Short mmCIF file of C-alpha atoms and ligand atoms in Angstrom, two decimals:
data_model
loop_
_atom_site.label_atom_id
_atom_site.label_comp_id
_atom_site.label_asym_id
_atom_site.label_seq_id
_atom_site.Cartn_x
_atom_site.Cartn_y
_atom_site.Cartn_z
CA MET U 1 24.48 5.05 5.32
CA THR U 2 23.96 2.05 3.16
CA ARG U 3 21.93 -1.09 3.57
CA ARG U 4 25.09 -3.06 4.06
CA MET U 5 26.00 -1.03 7.11
CA PHE U 6 22.58 -1.64 8.65
CA LEU U 7 23.04 -5.34 8.13
CA SER U 8 26.51 -5.47 9.57
CA GLY U 9 25.14 -3.83 12.70
CA SER U 10 22.75 -6.68 13.41
CA ALA U 11 21.78 -10.12 12.31
CA ALA U 12 18.14 -9.44 13.07
CA LEU U 13 16.94 -9.33 9.47
CA ALA U 14 18.68 -12.54 8.52
CA ALA U 15 16.14 -15.13 9.61
CA ALA U 16 12.56 -14.28 8.82
CA GLY U 17 12.86 -11.00 6.99
CA PRO U 18 12.23 -10.51 3.29
CA ARG U 19 15.06 -11.49 1.02
CA MET U 20 17.23 -8.73 -0.41
CA VAL U 21 17.69 -7.97 -4.04
CA PHE U 22 19.87 -5.13 -5.23
CA ALA U 23 18.81 -3.04 -8.16
CA GLY U 24 21.02 -2.09 -11.05
CA ARG U 25 21.58 -5.19 -13.14
CA ALA U 26 20.06 -4.87 -16.58
CA GLU U 27 17.92 -8.03 -16.66
CA ASP U 28 16.93 -8.82 -13.13
CA VAL U 29 13.83 -11.01 -13.15
CA LEU U 30 10.78 -10.65 -11.03
CA GLU U 31 8.92 -13.92 -11.37
CA ALA U 32 5.41 -14.48 -10.06
CA LYS U 33 4.59 -18.12 -9.41
CA PRO U 34 2.69 -20.48 -7.12
CA ALA U 35 4.65 -21.69 -4.06
CA ALA U 36 4.17 -22.95 -0.51
CA ALA U 37 4.85 -20.69 2.46
CA ASP U 38 5.04 -21.34 6.17
CA LEU U 39 3.01 -18.44 7.51
CA GLY U 40 3.15 -19.78 11.05
CA HIS U 41 -0.21 -21.52 10.98
CA PRO U 42 -0.71 -23.40 14.25
CA GLY U 43 -1.39 -26.66 12.42
CA GLY U 44 2.05 -26.43 10.89
CA ALA U 45 0.66 -26.58 7.38
CA LYS U 46 2.37 -24.76 4.57
CA THR U 47 -0.05 -22.50 2.76
CA GLY U 48 -0.27 -22.58 -1.03
CA ILE U 49 0.44 -18.99 -2.05
CA TRP U 50 1.33 -16.98 -5.12
CA GLY U 51 4.50 -15.03 -4.66
CA TYR U 52 7.10 -12.91 -6.39
CA GLY U 53 10.29 -14.89 -6.42
CA GLY U 54 8.36 -17.81 -4.92
CA GLY U 55 7.80 -16.23 -1.49
CA THR U 56 5.51 -13.89 0.30
CA PRO U 57 6.39 -11.08 0.63
CA GLY U 58 8.45 -10.95 -2.54
CA PRO U 59 11.97 -9.57 -2.50
CA VAL U 60 12.60 -6.13 -1.05
CA ILE U 61 13.64 -4.08 -4.05
CA ARG U 62 15.91 -1.32 -2.86
CA LEU U 63 17.63 1.51 -4.68
CA LYS U 64 18.67 5.11 -4.32
CA GLN U 65 16.61 8.14 -5.19
CA GLY U 66 16.94 8.97 -8.88
CA GLU U 67 18.22 5.54 -9.81
CA ARG U 68 16.84 3.36 -12.51
CA LEU U 69 14.86 0.22 -11.70
CA THR U 70 14.83 -2.54 -14.31
CA ARG U 71 12.95 -5.78 -13.82
CA ARG U 72 11.71 -8.29 -16.32
CA PHE U 73 8.39 -9.46 -14.94
CA VAL U 74 7.86 -13.13 -15.76
CA ASN U 75 4.34 -14.43 -15.25
CA ASN U 76 4.29 -18.08 -14.18
CA LEU U 77 0.86 -17.80 -12.60
CA PRO U 78 -2.15 -19.66 -13.99
CA GLN U 79 -3.78 -16.31 -14.91
CA PRO U 80 -2.81 -12.99 -16.53
CA SER U 81 -1.09 -10.39 -14.35
CA SER U 82 0.90 -7.12 -14.26
CA VAL U 83 2.99 -5.20 -11.73
CA HIS U 84 1.99 -1.84 -10.36
CA TRP U 85 4.62 0.18 -8.48
CA HIS U 86 2.42 1.77 -5.90
CA GLY U 87 3.13 5.41 -5.02
CA ILE U 88 5.94 5.92 -7.53
CA ARG U 89 5.54 9.02 -9.67
CA ILE U 90 6.36 6.83 -12.61
CA ALA U 91 6.37 7.18 -16.38
CA ASN U 92 2.81 6.24 -17.42
CA ALA U 93 3.84 3.30 -19.63
CA MET U 94 5.42 1.62 -16.59
CA ASP U 95 2.39 1.99 -14.27
CA GLY U 96 1.29 -1.61 -14.75
CA VAL U 97 -2.42 -1.14 -15.44
CA PRO U 98 -3.75 -3.70 -18.00
CA ASP U 99 -5.47 -2.20 -21.03
CA ILE U 100 -4.66 1.34 -19.86
CA THR U 101 -0.86 1.49 -19.77
CA GLN U 102 0.17 -1.92 -21.13
CA PRO U 103 -1.28 -5.21 -22.37
CA VAL U 104 -1.93 -7.71 -19.62
CA VAL U 105 0.89 -10.29 -19.29
CA PRO U 106 -0.52 -13.77 -20.06
CA PRO U 107 0.62 -16.91 -18.27
CA GLY U 108 4.10 -17.69 -19.60
CA GLY U 109 4.53 -14.13 -20.83
CA ASP U 110 6.80 -11.36 -19.63
CA PHE U 111 7.10 -7.58 -19.56
CA LEU U 112 10.10 -5.33 -19.03
CA TYR U 113 9.62 -2.62 -16.40
CA ASP U 114 12.26 0.09 -16.65
CA PHE U 115 11.92 3.45 -14.92
CA THR U 116 13.61 5.88 -12.59
CA VAL U 117 12.36 6.61 -9.09
CA PRO U 118 12.05 10.35 -8.44
CA ASP U 119 11.19 10.20 -4.75
CA ALA U 120 12.83 8.54 -1.75
CA GLY U 121 10.64 6.67 0.67
CA THR U 122 8.64 3.51 1.36
CA TYR U 123 6.65 2.11 -1.61
CA TRP U 124 5.43 -1.28 -2.67
CA TYR U 125 4.55 -3.34 -5.72
CA HIS U 126 1.59 -5.58 -6.40
CA PRO U 127 -0.48 -6.97 -9.32
CA HIS U 128 -3.11 -4.85 -11.03
CA ASN U 129 -5.17 -7.66 -12.58
CA ARG U 130 -7.70 -9.56 -10.48
CA THR U 131 -6.00 -7.81 -7.55
CA TRP U 132 -8.72 -9.04 -5.20
CA GLU U 133 -7.44 -12.61 -5.79
CA GLN U 134 -3.74 -12.11 -6.59
CA LEU U 135 -3.03 -9.79 -3.68
CA ALA U 136 -4.93 -12.08 -1.26
CA ARG U 137 -2.79 -15.02 -2.47
CA GLY U 138 0.39 -13.23 -1.40
CA LEU U 139 1.63 -11.28 -4.41
CA TYR U 140 3.27 -8.15 -3.03
CA GLY U 141 6.65 -6.77 -2.06
CA ALA U 142 8.33 -3.63 -0.73
CA LEU U 143 10.06 -1.06 -2.90
CA ILE U 144 12.40 1.05 -0.81
CA VAL U 145 14.02 4.16 -2.20
CA ASP U 146 16.84 5.47 -0.04
CA GLU U 147 17.42 9.17 0.52
CA PRO U 148 20.81 10.57 -0.51
CA ASN U 149 21.22 11.38 3.22
CA PRO U 150 19.02 9.00 5.14
CA PRO U 151 18.13 9.82 8.75
CA ARG U 152 20.59 8.30 11.20
CA VAL U 153 19.20 5.04 12.55
CA ASP U 154 20.85 1.89 13.79
CA ARG U 155 18.64 -0.35 11.70
CA ASP U 156 15.84 -0.33 9.15
CA GLU U 157 12.90 -2.74 9.38
CA VAL U 158 10.52 -3.19 6.42
CA LEU U 159 7.26 -4.54 7.80
CA LEU U 160 4.51 -5.65 5.41
CA ILE U 161 1.28 -6.28 7.27
CA ASP U 162 -1.40 -8.51 5.78
CA ASP U 163 -4.48 -10.44 6.80
CA TRP U 164 -5.24 -13.79 5.25
CA ARG U 165 -8.49 -15.69 5.03
CA LEU U 166 -7.47 -19.27 5.58
CA GLY U 167 -9.49 -22.43 6.05
CA GLN U 168 -9.08 -24.76 9.01
CA ASP U 169 -6.42 -26.60 7.04
CA GLY U 170 -4.26 -23.44 6.73
CA MET U 171 -4.98 -23.10 3.03
CA ILE U 172 -6.30 -19.95 1.39
CA HIS U 173 -10.08 -19.89 1.51
CA GLU U 174 -10.85 -19.98 -2.16
CA ASP U 175 -14.61 -20.49 -2.11
CA SER U 176 -15.06 -16.96 -0.89
CA PHE U 177 -13.16 -15.32 -3.76
CA GLY U 178 -15.70 -13.16 -5.52
CA SER U 179 -18.21 -13.31 -2.65
CA MET U 180 -20.76 -10.49 -3.16
CA GLY U 181 -21.22 -10.44 0.62
CA ASP U 182 -17.59 -9.31 0.96
CA TRP U 183 -17.66 -7.08 -2.08
CA SER U 184 -20.70 -5.13 -0.97
CA HIS U 185 -19.45 -4.75 2.60
CA ASN U 186 -15.91 -4.33 3.95
CA GLY U 187 -14.14 -6.39 1.29
CA ARG U 188 -12.27 -9.60 1.97
CA LEU U 189 -11.05 -9.58 5.55
CA GLY U 190 -9.01 -12.41 7.02
CA GLY U 191 -8.53 -13.53 10.58
CA PHE U 192 -4.92 -14.57 10.17
CA VAL U 193 -2.55 -11.60 10.41
CA THR U 194 1.07 -11.72 9.29
CA VAL U 195 4.07 -9.43 9.26
CA ASN U 196 6.49 -10.26 6.44
CA GLY U 197 4.60 -13.47 5.90
CA ARG U 198 4.78 -14.69 9.53
CA SER U 199 2.04 -14.71 12.15
CA ASP U 200 4.77 -14.67 14.84
CA TYR U 201 7.24 -12.26 13.28
CA LYS U 202 10.22 -11.65 15.50
CA ALA U 203 13.32 -9.48 15.31
CA ARG U 204 16.12 -8.60 17.66
CA ALA U 205 16.83 -5.15 19.05
CA ARG U 206 19.04 -3.50 21.66
CA SER U 207 17.93 -1.14 24.32
CA MET U 208 18.11 2.52 23.26
CA GLU U 209 18.55 1.36 19.71
CA ARG U 210 17.00 3.63 17.04
CA LEU U 211 15.00 1.85 14.38
CA ARG U 212 13.28 3.01 11.27
CA LEU U 213 10.05 1.03 10.97
CA ARG U 214 8.52 1.03 7.51
CA LEU U 215 4.94 -0.11 7.95
CA VAL U 216 3.06 -1.14 4.79
CA ASN U 217 -0.55 -2.33 4.69
CA THR U 218 -0.71 -4.97 1.99
CA ALA U 219 -4.16 -6.33 2.95
CA ASN U 220 -7.00 -6.42 0.45
CA ALA U 221 -9.33 -4.38 2.63
CA ARG U 222 -8.45 -4.31 6.33
CA ILE U 223 -7.73 -1.01 8.07
CA PHE U 224 -5.08 -1.69 10.72
CA THR U 225 -4.71 0.28 13.96
CA LEU U 226 -1.16 -0.14 15.17
CA GLY U 227 0.77 0.91 18.22
CA LEU U 228 4.10 0.49 19.98
CA VAL U 229 5.00 -0.98 23.37
CA GLY U 230 8.51 -0.61 24.75
CA MET U 231 9.39 1.99 22.13
CA THR U 232 8.99 5.72 21.72
CA GLY U 233 8.26 6.61 18.13
CA TRP U 234 7.77 9.53 15.78
CA VAL U 235 5.97 9.37 12.45
CA VAL U 236 8.42 10.78 9.91
CA ALA U 237 6.73 9.95 6.58
CA LEU U 238 3.35 8.98 5.15
CA ASP U 239 3.01 7.10 1.85
CA GLY U 240 6.69 7.71 1.25
CA GLN U 241 6.54 11.48 1.65
CA PRO U 242 8.34 13.01 4.69
CA LEU U 243 6.41 15.06 7.18
CA ALA U 244 7.56 18.65 7.75
CA LYS U 245 7.81 17.81 11.44
CA PRO U 246 8.09 14.34 13.01
CA GLU U 247 4.97 13.54 15.07
CA PRO U 248 5.01 11.50 18.27
CA VAL U 249 3.26 8.18 17.75
CA THR U 250 0.24 7.23 19.79
CA GLU U 251 -1.60 4.86 17.51
CA VAL U 252 -1.31 4.69 13.72
CA THR U 253 -4.22 4.06 11.39
CA LEU U 254 -3.05 2.28 8.25
CA ALA U 255 -5.61 1.88 5.50
CA PRO U 256 -5.04 -0.60 2.64
CA ALA U 257 -1.98 0.40 0.55
CA GLN U 258 -0.91 3.17 2.97
CA ARG U 259 2.59 3.36 4.46
CA THR U 260 3.82 4.97 7.64
CA ASP U 261 7.52 5.45 8.39
CA ILE U 262 8.30 5.63 12.08
CA ILE U 263 11.58 6.35 13.78
CA ALA U 264 11.43 4.51 17.11
CA ASP U 265 13.80 4.25 20.05
CA ILE U 266 13.73 1.03 22.07
CA THR U 267 12.88 2.03 25.65
CA ALA U 268 12.25 -1.48 26.95
CA PRO U 269 15.11 -2.60 29.23
CA GLU U 270 17.37 -5.32 27.95
CA LYS U 271 16.60 -8.87 28.86
CA THR U 272 18.00 -10.10 32.17
CA ALA U 273 17.52 -13.14 34.37
CA ASN U 274 14.68 -11.18 36.02
CA GLY U 275 12.79 -10.73 32.78
CA GLY U 276 12.14 -7.66 30.64
CA GLY U 277 13.61 -7.54 27.23
CA GLU U 278 10.66 -7.25 24.86
CA ALA U 279 9.18 -4.52 22.69
CA PHE U 280 6.17 -4.90 20.43
CA ILE U 281 4.31 -3.55 17.51
CA TYR U 282 0.69 -4.41 18.24
CA GLY U 283 -2.47 -4.37 16.19
CA ARG U 284 -5.71 -3.31 17.84
CA PHE U 285 -8.62 -5.57 16.97
CA ARG U 286 -11.80 -4.24 18.63
CA ASP U 287 -10.64 -3.92 22.25
CA GLN U 288 -7.81 -6.41 22.03
CA ARG U 289 -4.18 -5.58 21.41
CA ILE U 290 -2.29 -8.37 19.65
CA ALA U 291 1.48 -8.47 19.16
CA LEU U 292 2.19 -8.50 15.43
CA CYS U 293 5.94 -8.07 15.74
CA THR U 294 7.97 -8.96 18.79
CA LEU U 295 11.41 -7.47 19.32
CA THR U 296 13.68 -9.29 21.74
CA VAL U 297 15.85 -6.71 23.47
CA GLU U 298 19.35 -8.00 24.07
CA GLY U 299 22.21 -5.72 24.94
CA ALA U 300 22.30 -1.95 24.79
CA ALA U 301 23.02 0.24 21.78
CA ARG U 302 23.91 3.23 23.95
CA ALA U 303 23.57 4.44 27.51
CA GLY U 304 20.88 7.08 27.11
CA ALA U 305 18.12 8.20 24.75
CA LEU U 306 18.94 10.06 21.52
CA PRO U 307 17.39 13.45 20.84
CA PRO U 308 14.12 13.29 18.86
CA PRO U 309 14.65 12.78 15.12
CA GLU U 310 14.97 15.60 12.63
CA PRO U 311 12.58 15.79 9.68
CA ILE U 312 13.60 13.89 6.53
CA ALA U 313 14.38 16.09 3.53
CA THR U 314 11.37 16.46 1.23
CA ASN U 315 11.05 14.94 -2.24
CA PRO U 316 10.94 17.08 -5.38
CA LEU U 317 7.10 17.30 -5.59
CA PRO U 318 5.71 20.38 -7.31
CA PRO U 319 4.16 23.00 -4.97
CA LEU U 320 0.35 23.04 -5.25
CA GLY U 321 0.22 26.55 -6.66
CA ASN U 322 -2.87 28.75 -6.46
CA LEU U 323 -5.68 26.60 -5.13
CA GLY U 324 -8.14 29.41 -5.88
CA LYS U 325 -7.44 29.00 -9.60
CA ALA U 326 -7.45 25.22 -9.61
CA LYS U 327 -9.51 23.15 -11.96
CA THR U 328 -12.18 21.37 -9.92
CA ALA U 329 -13.96 18.06 -10.25
CA LEU U 330 -16.48 16.10 -8.20
CA LEU U 331 -16.36 12.40 -7.48
CA ARG U 332 -19.54 10.95 -6.00
CA MET U 333 -18.97 7.60 -4.35
CA GLU U 334 -22.08 5.44 -4.12
CA GLY U 335 -23.26 1.93 -3.48
CA GLY U 336 -22.56 -0.91 -1.14
CA ALA U 337 -24.76 -2.53 1.46
CA MET U 338 -27.06 -0.15 3.30
CA GLY U 339 -26.41 2.39 0.52
CA ALA U 340 -28.90 4.50 -1.40
CA MET U 341 -27.70 3.57 -4.89
CA HIS U 342 -30.68 2.46 -7.00
CA GLU U 343 -29.04 2.38 -10.44
CA ALA U 344 -25.77 2.94 -12.26
CA THR U 345 -24.25 2.48 -15.69
CA PHE U 346 -22.64 -0.79 -16.67
CA LYS U 347 -21.69 -1.86 -20.22
CA GLY U 348 -22.93 1.50 -21.31
CA GLN U 349 -26.50 0.85 -20.00
CA ARG U 350 -28.42 2.17 -17.05
CA MET U 351 -29.21 -0.75 -14.77
CA GLY U 352 -31.13 -1.23 -11.55
CA ILE U 353 -29.32 -2.49 -8.51
CA ARG U 354 -30.59 -6.09 -8.88
CA GLU U 355 -29.24 -6.29 -12.40
CA LEU U 356 -25.95 -4.69 -11.32
CA ILE U 357 -25.52 -7.30 -8.57
CA GLY U 358 -25.97 -9.93 -11.28
CA HIS U 359 -22.89 -8.43 -12.95
CA SER U 360 -20.95 -8.23 -9.63
CA ARG U 361 -21.18 -4.44 -9.64
CA VAL U 362 -22.28 -2.89 -6.39
CA TRP U 363 -20.44 0.46 -6.24
CA ALA U 364 -20.16 3.44 -8.52
CA PHE U 365 -18.21 6.63 -9.10
CA ASN U 366 -20.32 9.41 -10.62
CA GLY U 367 -23.00 6.87 -11.55
CA MET U 368 -20.59 4.59 -13.43
CA ALA U 369 -20.15 1.05 -12.11
CA GLU U 370 -17.29 0.41 -14.52
CA MET U 371 -14.27 2.21 -15.89
CA PRO U 372 -15.67 4.95 -18.09
CA LYS U 373 -14.54 5.13 -21.72
CA THR U 374 -13.71 8.83 -21.29
CA PRO U 375 -11.75 10.22 -18.34
CA PHE U 376 -13.74 11.74 -15.49
CA LEU U 377 -11.28 14.62 -15.57
CA THR U 378 -8.88 16.02 -18.15
CA ALA U 379 -5.98 18.14 -16.96
CA ARG U 380 -3.47 20.22 -18.80
CA LEU U 381 0.15 19.39 -17.90
CA GLY U 382 1.14 21.38 -14.83
CA GLU U 383 -2.44 22.34 -13.94
CA THR U 384 -3.50 22.45 -10.27
CA ILE U 385 -6.45 20.12 -9.72
CA ARG U 386 -8.95 19.93 -6.85
CA ILE U 387 -11.17 16.88 -6.55
CA LYS U 388 -14.01 16.89 -4.12
CA MET U 389 -14.94 13.35 -3.10
CA GLU U 390 -18.31 12.66 -1.56
CA ASN U 391 -18.56 9.33 0.17
CA LEU U 392 -22.27 8.68 -0.03
CA THR U 393 -21.85 5.14 1.33
CA ALA U 394 -22.06 3.54 4.73
CA TRP U 395 -18.45 2.27 4.39
CA PRO U 396 -14.90 3.62 4.68
CA HIS U 397 -12.81 3.73 1.50
CA ALA U 398 -9.11 4.12 0.78
CA MET U 399 -8.94 6.45 -2.19
CA HIS U 400 -5.80 6.09 -4.29
CA LEU U 401 -4.55 8.18 -7.19
CA HIS U 402 -1.87 6.81 -9.55
CA GLY U 403 1.16 8.75 -10.72
CA HIS U 404 0.80 11.70 -8.31
CA HIS U 405 0.74 12.57 -4.65
CA PHE U 406 -1.96 14.90 -3.33
CA LYS U 407 -2.79 16.90 -0.24
CA LYS U 408 -6.09 16.87 1.57
CA VAL U 409 -7.58 20.37 1.61
CA GLY U 410 -9.42 21.27 4.80
CA ALA U 411 -12.67 23.25 4.93
CA ASP U 412 -10.58 26.26 5.97
CA GLY U 413 -8.28 25.90 2.99
CA THR U 414 -5.33 24.51 4.95
CA THR U 415 -3.60 21.48 3.45
CA GLY U 416 -2.37 18.25 4.99
CA PRO U 417 0.74 16.20 4.18
CA PHE U 418 1.33 14.64 0.75
CA ARG U 419 -0.16 11.15 0.36
CA ASP U 420 -1.15 8.76 -2.41
CA THR U 421 -3.98 7.01 -0.55
CA LEU U 422 -6.57 8.74 1.60
CA LEU U 423 -8.84 7.00 4.08
CA MET U 424 -12.37 8.34 3.97
CA GLN U 425 -14.98 7.58 6.58
CA PRO U 426 -18.61 6.72 5.83
CA GLU U 427 -20.57 9.78 4.70
CA GLU U 428 -17.42 11.87 4.72
CA THR U 429 -16.69 14.56 2.14
CA ALA U 430 -13.02 15.29 1.48
CA GLU U 431 -11.16 17.41 -0.98
CA ILE U 432 -7.72 16.70 -2.43
CA ALA U 433 -5.42 18.90 -4.48
CA PHE U 434 -2.44 18.07 -6.66
CA VAL U 435 -0.49 19.33 -9.63
CA ALA U 436 -1.12 17.23 -12.74
CA ASP U 437 2.53 17.16 -13.74
CA ASN U 438 2.75 13.57 -15.02
CA PRO U 439 1.34 13.05 -18.51
CA GLY U 440 -0.79 9.98 -19.19
CA LYS U 441 -3.86 8.02 -18.15
CA TRP U 442 -4.01 7.64 -14.39
CA LEU U 443 -6.34 5.49 -12.35
CA MET U 444 -8.18 6.68 -9.33
CA HIS U 445 -9.81 3.93 -7.28
CA CYS U 446 -10.63 2.58 -3.89
CA HIS U 447 -7.78 0.38 -2.63
CA MET U 448 -10.15 -1.91 -0.85
CA VAL U 449 -9.68 -4.05 -3.89
CA GLU U 450 -13.09 -5.72 -3.82
CA HIS U 451 -14.63 -2.26 -4.05
CA SER U 452 -12.59 -1.25 -7.05
CA ALA U 453 -13.36 -4.57 -8.73
CA SER U 454 -17.07 -3.93 -8.34
CA GLY U 455 -17.27 -0.35 -9.52
CA MET U 456 -15.02 2.04 -7.58
CA MET U 457 -12.56 2.69 -10.36
CA THR U 458 -12.13 5.63 -12.71
CA TRP U 459 -9.36 7.49 -14.49
CA LEU U 460 -8.13 10.91 -15.38
CA LEU U 461 -6.10 12.16 -18.29
CA VAL U 462 -3.12 14.49 -18.03
CA SER U 463 -2.31 15.75 -21.52
CU1 LIG H 1 -1.82 0.02 -5.18
CU2 LIG H 1 -4.11 0.99 -8.44
O1 LIG H 1 -3.02 0.53 -6.84
CU1 LIG H 2 -13.83 1.18 -0.91
#
């Protein structure tokens, strides 16, 4: 099934959804620039944002598994930037990390990204320079890689969920960029939540229609708890990687940068003169459920429910191999408010916490409050790696590894599904395992981007 067929089935994506761009032309441009966006602020103000293609979210980039993606990134922002293709097992030179995989792209500059996508699934792209500011200003977009044989659904909805910190005037709250209060706590949270750049995101659906919902958390730091009303859903993939068995949805926890693919059947009755006719994706905020996406149910797709979905075919990830023979490493995560970190290394020097705060560094990995000059781990190509992560802080963290997908290893040795970003709770210890099959320098960091900017960032070398 192709995108075109989804679109011909319904006009629902036409209005507020992200704009479509088709891959394949040699010199497609991805331009980052300031723009104004109507996020649905009650005052009616347009918010000054930074967006790819002049909107937020940027264009949905969509291609087939194994295809080549070529984009000339053009930086028309007032500061240097780069594009990271989150979750793609990409060639290292295309990973978009300034000073590690490429020079940063200055204002007015450009960079050609050109790579193939090995895995199908839901991915996204975002800057990797001053991410705490550039992401918060709206620079992100979805990257969708279609399976050769996608699951049968009536329609595909890409839903990028974000929280914005806006002032009364509906403009981005700039004074709090770089706030150490945020950086040492939860990161920058915002009270204004959008789906695909709208606080009142709406789409149309039919009763008994089967949708594929691709949920992406593009927030700087907020962990979303999401649920469905008027739909029965199954989780079919996490961070782009299909689950062996679809799992019925109750509520979904989506940490920053994580994705969850759901296949959902609309069970709400169609709208009649007597009412009915709405289904929702809600967000849970403390004890309140708030509709983030409203689906108006008009007409019926079929008379009865479809059978539950089949699993999606897996991607060509290497099997983990013998975990007993894996190379092991330890990552100690320290710092933050109410933490026990007294000192760490910055600019090659041991510093006390006061001095570190003066340098905007409040977290550390293995005692380093900056990117170390040498990798925290060196792997041979093809080697199985186990990393034990000890969260010695009072805060949750969303741990992300570039260039690979990993599995969480349980205390009993059982492994979870493949992911690229793992949510860790305060004081939690977790272990991940992966095969280091992608040569290069790969970042590992917390995706609460204020945390990574203030110390939670390291790298490993696959040689
Ligand atoms: Cu979305 Cu370095 O990551
Ligand atoms: Cu963190």
